[in-house]
Amino acid sequence: MRMYDLIMKKKNGGRLSREEIEYMIAEYTAGRIPDYQMSAMMMAVYFRGMDAQETAALTTAMADSGGRMDLSGIAGIKVDKHSTGGVGDKTSIALAPMAAACGAKIAKMSGRGLGHTGGTIDKLESFKGFTTGISAQHFIKQVNDIGISIMGQTADIAPADKKLYALRDVTATVDNMSLIASSIMSKKLASGADAIVLDVKTGSGAFMKEEPDAFALAREMTTLGNLAGKKTIAVVSDMDQPLGYAVGNALEVKEAIAALRGEGPEDFRQLCMTLGTCMLIAGGAAADEKEGRDKLAQVIENGKALDKLAEFVRAQGGDPQDVYDTSRLPEADMAEEIPSPQSGYIGKIDCDEVGVCSLILGGGRETKESAIDLSVGLVLHKKTGDPVSAGEPLATIYANDREKLSAAKERFLKAYHISEEQPPKRELIRGVIK
Ligand code: URA
C-alpha cells in the first residue's frame, strides 16, 4: 500500500477501506508517513468527507494506536463526560462532584486549553498542589474510594490523535465533522469508561458554528460510542455567548464553587442539571430524569456536592480549604471595568473573541509550551439580550499587566455588539440525543 495512492483516491472522492485507514494511522503513528502527506490527506478528507464506515474505522484505528485503559478494577458503571470546547465552560468542575455525590462513578480524562477554549486541567490547577498527573492505579483506587477522579490524558492514549490533532491545528483542518468525531471518540474509547456524556457546543464560540452541524456531530459521536458498546448520550448546547459570567481559570473555579453552593448563574446551573441527569441515568444512579434532577438538587441543597469537590481536591494533592474559602485561589493585581460605549441591548457577542481576550491577558496558551496565568480573565456583567445604559460596566477585566489589559479591553469592545432592539432569546439546551 502507498500513501500517495490513498491521497489520490480520497482527492478524487473515493472511499477508503478499513485496511487502508488502519495502514495510514499505524504508519503515521510510527513516523513512516511524513506530515506533508498526512496534511494532504486531511485536506482531501476536509473537502471530500468521510462516510460513517470510514469515520468508524478511523476512530478505532486511532483508539488502538496506543493502549486502552483497563478500568475493570472499578466497581460499577464508570461515566466520563466531554465537552467539544467553549468559552467559560467550567462545567466539569461543578458537575463531576455533583454526579459523584449522587452515587455515580466519575472516571474522567481531561485536556488542557488550546486557542480560545479553556481546559479543565488548567482550571483545576488553580487549587495549589492539585495534580491530574496521577497513575492509572491512583485513578482507579480514587474512583473506588470516593467516586471521582480526573486525570490528564496519558501519552499512551490515542497517540495517533495527538499527532494528527496538532497537524490539523496548523493546517486549517480542525472543523470537519468526521475528523472531530473520530478525534474525540478515539480518546473516549481508549480511556475505558462504560458510559460517555457529550456536551456538543454550537454558536460563535464553538467549532460547530451552525446548529445542524452540531446535531450531525452529536449523532455521529453517539453512533460511534454506542457501536463500540459504550452508552453514549449527547447534549447540544449553546455557545454563542460564554457560559455563565466568568472566563479565566481561577475565576471560573470560583463560579463553579458558587454553583455548588446553590448560587451562580442560571445558564450554568441549567446545563449542569441537564448533563448531570444524563450522567446519573447513564451511570445507573438514577432511573429517570425526575429522579436525576431531584438527586442533583438535593446534593447542592445539603452541601454534599461541595464537600465532594473538597474531597476530590484533597485526593489529588490540593488543599480542601480552598474550596470553602475561595479568596485563597489565585487573584490578579488589577481589576478594571469596561463601560458600555452606548445604550441599548446586547445584541450579539462574538464568543470566541471573549475567549481570545482571556488568552491575551495570559489565561490561555498561544502554543502548547506556554505557561499560563491562572488569576487573569473577565467577569461579564451583561449577556445577550440584557439592556445596558451608556457608561454601565459590560465586564470587569482582571489582569497583571497594564499593556495586556489595554489590548484585551480593545478587543472586548469589538466583541460586544449593542443594538437598539432586544434580540430573540436563544435556548441554552438545543436537544438531547440518546
Ligand atoms: N476536541 C478534540 O479532542 N478534537 C477535535 O478535533 C476537536 C475538539
XYZ file of C-alpha atoms and ligand atoms in Angstrom:
442
model
C 0.000 0.000 0.000
C 1.233 3.540 -0.746
C 0.106 6.733 0.998
C 0.306 8.538 -2.362
C -2.411 6.255 -3.793
C -4.638 6.772 -0.756
C -4.337 10.561 -1.035
C -5.184 10.353 -4.752
C -8.186 8.127 -4.019
C -9.618 10.492 -1.406
C -8.838 13.555 -3.542
C -10.954 12.003 -6.325
C -13.838 11.396 -3.900
C -13.183 7.687 -3.291
C -13.948 5.719 -0.151
C -11.067 4.439 1.986
C -11.357 0.858 3.215
C -10.817 -0.146 6.865
C -7.463 -1.741 5.886
C -6.324 1.445 4.153
C -7.269 3.582 7.158
C -5.565 1.188 9.584
C -2.418 1.225 7.429
C -2.404 5.051 7.234
C -2.844 5.520 11.000
C -0.351 2.837 12.046
C 2.326 4.111 9.644
C 1.749 7.762 10.570
C 1.959 6.998 14.312
C 5.213 5.116 13.709
C 6.647 8.128 11.859
C 6.812 6.321 8.491
C 4.316 8.642 6.793
C 5.540 12.249 6.781
C 3.442 15.197 7.957
C 3.236 16.667 4.428
C 1.471 13.569 3.077
C -0.866 13.392 6.071
C -1.623 17.131 5.670
C -2.631 16.491 2.061
C -4.841 13.617 3.202
C -6.505 15.757 5.893
C -7.270 18.458 3.325
C -8.671 15.833 0.921
C -10.877 14.493 3.753
C -11.877 18.046 4.620
C -13.250 18.629 1.107
C -14.434 15.110 0.211
C -15.645 13.997 3.662
C -15.803 10.504 5.098
C -18.851 8.261 5.318
C -19.992 6.546 8.521
C -17.886 3.406 7.930
C -14.737 5.395 7.202
C -15.296 7.537 10.308
C -15.810 4.435 12.456
C -12.660 2.825 11.033
C -10.648 5.998 11.677
C -11.963 6.156 15.259
C -10.993 2.580 16.129
C -7.639 2.834 14.338
C -6.782 5.917 16.421
C -8.162 4.396 19.652
C -5.927 1.363 19.062
C -2.831 3.401 18.172
C -1.833 3.201 21.873
C -3.080 1.283 24.886
C -6.632 1.206 26.155
C -7.145 1.914 29.876
C -8.430 -1.070 31.797
C -10.920 0.247 34.351
C -12.319 -3.184 35.238
C -10.857 -2.673 38.722
C -13.547 -0.049 39.387
C -16.828 -1.456 40.636
C -19.974 -0.219 38.864
C -20.615 1.782 35.712
C -17.823 4.284 35.034
C -19.011 7.567 33.482
C -16.928 10.072 31.520
C -18.068 13.465 30.264
C -16.629 15.522 27.431
C -17.303 18.963 26.005
C -16.383 19.835 22.427
C -14.914 23.065 23.827
C -16.089 26.561 24.590
C -15.581 29.813 26.468
C -16.275 29.978 30.203
C -17.041 26.256 30.172
C -16.270 25.305 33.774
C -18.977 22.634 33.777
C -16.860 19.622 34.768
C -15.625 21.332 37.943
C -19.151 21.539 39.365
C -20.786 18.674 37.512
C -18.319 15.883 38.291
C -18.622 16.305 42.115
C -22.401 16.782 41.808
C -22.783 13.476 39.973
C -20.308 11.701 42.278
C -22.181 12.969 45.355
C -25.297 11.288 43.879
C -23.512 7.942 43.663
C -22.233 7.911 40.043
C -18.660 6.701 39.423
C -16.868 9.541 37.667
C -13.723 8.398 35.856
C -12.848 11.327 33.636
C -9.940 12.122 31.380
C -9.371 15.784 30.611
C -7.184 18.001 28.468
C -5.611 21.429 28.672
C -6.885 24.502 26.880
C -5.593 25.463 23.451
C -6.526 28.501 21.391
C -9.585 30.422 22.574
C -11.065 27.491 24.515
C -10.149 26.644 28.100
C -9.266 23.240 29.534
C -10.402 21.557 32.739
C -6.881 20.594 33.848
C -5.638 24.191 33.758
C -8.667 25.333 35.720
C -8.239 22.638 38.377
C -4.610 23.658 38.856
C -5.970 26.887 40.405
C -6.036 24.708 43.536
C -2.421 24.927 44.709
C -0.779 21.489 44.687
C -3.600 19.838 42.717
C -2.390 17.428 40.040
C -4.015 15.403 37.276
C -0.697 13.688 36.518
C -1.671 10.629 38.546
C -1.033 6.958 37.781
C -3.692 4.590 36.499
C -3.564 2.767 39.870
C -4.174 6.011 41.777
C -7.038 6.876 39.384
C -8.750 3.501 39.840
C -8.313 3.465 43.634
C -9.625 7.008 43.971
C -12.772 6.312 41.927
C -13.392 3.225 44.063
C -12.769 5.166 47.312
C -14.544 8.481 46.727
C -16.388 8.048 43.410
C -14.481 10.658 41.434
C -11.135 11.234 39.749
C -9.977 13.354 36.818
C -6.687 12.523 35.193
C -4.724 14.072 32.341
C -4.534 12.307 29.009
C -1.510 9.993 29.145
C 0.884 9.799 26.174
C -0.316 6.243 25.552
C -3.966 7.206 24.987
C -4.672 7.558 21.235
C -1.197 8.865 20.262
C -2.294 8.986 16.598
C -4.919 11.580 17.509
C -2.380 13.617 19.464
C -0.135 13.843 16.383
C -2.972 14.337 13.960
C -4.731 16.979 16.040
C -1.530 19.052 16.235
C -1.219 18.748 12.449
C -4.868 19.711 11.837
C -4.457 22.667 14.158
C -1.816 24.205 11.858
C -3.294 23.132 8.508
C -6.818 24.592 8.969
C -8.431 21.154 9.002
C -9.884 21.050 12.529
C -13.506 21.913 11.759
C -14.531 18.819 9.837
C -17.235 16.674 11.360
C -15.700 13.231 10.731
C -12.311 14.419 11.946
C -13.703 15.980 15.149
C -15.947 12.981 15.867
C -13.138 10.448 15.405
C -10.664 12.593 17.364
C -12.897 12.931 20.418
C -14.324 9.418 20.344
C -10.948 7.692 19.824
C -9.755 9.216 23.120
C -13.002 8.389 24.888
C -12.969 4.772 23.695
C -9.327 4.351 24.731
C -9.917 5.869 28.161
C -12.045 2.930 29.258
C -15.285 4.386 30.732
C -18.527 2.441 30.201
C -20.736 5.466 29.594
C -19.989 8.811 27.940
C -21.954 12.047 28.145
C -21.033 14.556 25.444
C -21.696 18.284 25.532
C -21.676 19.371 21.885
C -21.430 23.138 21.622
C -22.903 25.285 18.877
C -22.522 29.006 18.126
C -19.797 31.598 17.651
C -17.582 30.190 20.438
C -17.800 26.573 19.191
C -16.134 24.572 16.418
C -19.606 23.848 15.027
C -20.945 27.351 14.439
C -24.231 26.155 12.888
C -26.793 24.158 14.838
C -27.487 21.494 12.134
C -23.731 20.754 12.028
C -23.649 20.403 15.834
C -26.572 17.946 15.715
C -24.877 15.982 12.938
C -21.684 15.817 15.036
C -23.682 14.760 18.112
C -25.394 11.976 16.123
C -22.103 10.823 14.631
C -20.421 10.630 18.050
C -23.312 8.895 19.809
C -23.399 6.320 16.985
C -19.638 5.731 17.287
C -19.876 5.346 21.078
C -22.907 3.068 21.074
C -21.441 0.878 18.289
C -18.374 0.438 20.480
C -20.609 -0.777 23.318
C -20.467 2.430 25.397
C -23.722 4.026 26.462
C -23.339 7.445 24.831
C -25.628 10.454 25.226
C -25.066 13.879 23.653
C -26.499 17.220 24.727
C -26.331 20.011 22.129
C -25.916 23.318 23.981
C -25.482 26.972 23.115
C -22.021 28.523 22.886
C -22.998 31.719 21.094
C -22.020 33.544 24.277
C -19.784 32.455 27.180
C -21.320 30.060 29.697
C -22.036 31.858 32.981
C -20.198 35.105 33.651
C -16.606 34.123 34.444
C -13.947 33.485 31.782
C -10.446 32.622 33.013
C -9.126 29.757 35.104
C -9.411 30.691 38.818
C -12.372 33.000 38.096
C -14.218 30.039 36.572
C -13.360 27.795 39.517
C -14.898 30.408 41.833
C -18.044 30.469 39.717
C -18.245 26.657 39.731
C -17.916 26.664 43.538
C -20.658 29.292 43.779
C -22.898 26.965 41.751
C -22.154 24.146 44.201
C -23.352 26.486 46.961
C -26.632 26.936 45.093
C -25.612 30.361 43.812
C -24.104 31.135 40.445
C -25.581 31.890 37.011
C -28.830 30.328 35.805
C -27.498 29.109 32.429
C -24.628 27.309 34.130
C -26.961 25.699 36.664
C -29.324 24.605 33.880
C -26.515 22.972 31.882
C -25.171 21.169 34.969
C -28.652 19.825 35.747
C -29.201 18.572 32.178
C -25.776 16.969 31.767
C -25.829 15.699 35.365
C -29.173 13.968 34.824
C -27.758 12.251 31.702
C -24.707 11.156 33.715
C -26.787 9.719 36.547
C -29.055 7.824 34.155
C -26.117 6.535 32.063
C -24.238 5.596 35.241
C -27.179 3.750 36.794
C -27.516 6.259 39.673
C -30.984 7.466 38.619
C -33.874 5.666 36.942
C -35.263 8.652 35.081
C -34.986 12.393 34.553
C -37.106 13.336 37.565
C -35.075 11.223 39.950
C -31.835 12.570 38.431
C -32.859 16.207 38.845
C -34.165 15.657 42.381
C -30.948 13.955 43.461
C -28.756 16.684 41.967
C -30.827 19.444 43.595
C -30.556 17.632 46.930
C -26.733 17.377 46.926
C -26.495 21.105 46.246
C -29.001 21.849 48.996
C -27.350 19.650 51.653
C -23.772 20.673 50.763
C -22.685 17.150 49.756
C -21.634 18.242 46.256
C -19.389 20.970 47.686
C -17.907 18.521 50.200
C -17.296 16.052 47.330
C -15.292 18.709 45.474
C -13.193 19.297 48.616
C -12.635 15.541 48.990
C -11.610 15.294 45.329
C -9.207 18.261 45.626
C -7.585 16.690 48.691
C -7.245 13.270 46.990
C -5.277 14.847 44.137
C -2.857 16.930 46.198
C -4.741 20.213 46.736
C -5.879 21.930 49.932
C -9.605 21.337 50.532
C -9.811 24.630 52.441
C -9.527 26.430 49.077
C -12.974 25.076 48.229
C -14.554 26.649 51.326
C -12.562 29.898 51.158
C -12.133 30.963 47.521
C -10.137 34.085 48.481
C -7.215 31.615 48.747
C -7.362 30.978 44.960
C -5.064 32.994 42.621
C -6.096 36.650 42.305
C -4.917 39.238 39.770
C -3.386 42.575 40.850
C -5.554 44.787 38.664
C -9.305 44.918 38.101
C -10.824 47.360 35.638
C -14.396 47.791 34.497
C -15.215 48.200 30.804
C -18.006 50.755 30.413
C -20.538 50.421 27.618
C -19.938 52.993 24.864
C -23.688 53.351 24.222
C -27.177 52.499 25.449
C -29.316 49.716 24.007
C -29.379 45.923 24.260
C -26.558 43.414 23.993
C -27.434 42.223 20.503
C -24.648 39.743 19.869
C -21.407 38.614 21.484
C -18.539 37.216 19.396
C -17.978 34.451 21.892
C -14.632 33.179 20.567
C -13.307 36.758 20.788
C -14.101 36.868 24.520
C -12.003 33.698 24.819
C -9.226 35.463 22.922
C -9.373 38.345 25.461
C -8.605 35.868 28.248
C -5.806 34.442 26.090
C -4.318 37.916 25.583
C -4.360 38.503 29.347
C -2.262 35.329 29.762
C -5.082 32.981 30.759
C -4.623 30.631 27.780
C -1.849 29.163 25.705
C -0.543 30.628 22.458
C 1.489 27.431 21.988
C 1.401 24.087 23.789
C 4.502 25.082 25.774
C 3.253 28.499 27.036
C 2.877 28.983 30.795
C -0.490 30.388 31.815
C -1.583 32.926 34.405
C -4.369 31.306 36.418
C -5.541 34.538 38.038
C -6.486 36.624 34.972
C -9.661 36.779 32.898
C -13.001 38.536 32.714
C -16.240 38.605 34.620
C -19.114 39.655 32.379
C -21.865 41.863 33.743
C -24.042 41.799 30.637
C -25.050 38.970 28.364
C -27.036 38.728 25.134
C -30.446 40.381 25.406
C -29.618 42.425 28.523
C -30.446 46.135 28.450
C -27.479 48.462 29.010
C -27.024 52.207 29.546
C -24.033 54.142 28.243
C -21.288 54.052 30.891
C -22.658 50.977 32.651
C -19.998 48.228 33.004
C -20.152 45.443 30.431
C -17.465 43.419 32.202
C -14.570 43.597 34.657
C -11.136 42.626 33.396
C -8.671 41.013 35.814
C -5.032 41.436 34.760
C -1.445 41.513 35.938
C -0.053 43.541 33.072
C -1.246 47.005 32.027
C -0.434 46.549 28.313
C -2.227 43.231 28.116
C -5.190 44.786 29.916
C -5.439 47.566 27.302
C -5.153 45.102 24.412
C -7.844 42.837 25.895
C -10.141 45.801 26.549
C -9.876 46.999 22.954
C -10.624 43.514 21.648
C -13.506 43.031 24.102
C -15.287 46.190 22.958
C -15.235 44.869 19.377
C -16.731 41.555 20.527
C -19.814 43.160 22.121
C -22.430 44.411 19.649
C -25.038 46.769 21.057
C -28.328 47.049 19.190
C -31.437 49.170 19.524
C -33.723 46.152 19.597
C -33.674 43.280 22.008
C -32.589 40.109 20.130
C -34.725 36.952 20.374
C -33.701 34.666 23.238
C -31.567 31.649 22.280
C -32.340 28.475 24.193
C -29.350 27.058 26.096
C -30.273 23.395 25.633
C -30.908 22.690 21.950
C -31.529 18.997 22.234
C -30.507 15.676 23.737
C -29.516 12.688 21.598
C -29.749 9.370 23.398
N -11.552 18.335 20.513
C -10.826 17.252 20.153
O -10.376 16.493 21.015
N -10.644 17.010 18.854
C -11.126 17.800 17.866
O -10.914 17.513 16.709
C -11.870 18.938 18.249
C -12.072 19.186 19.582
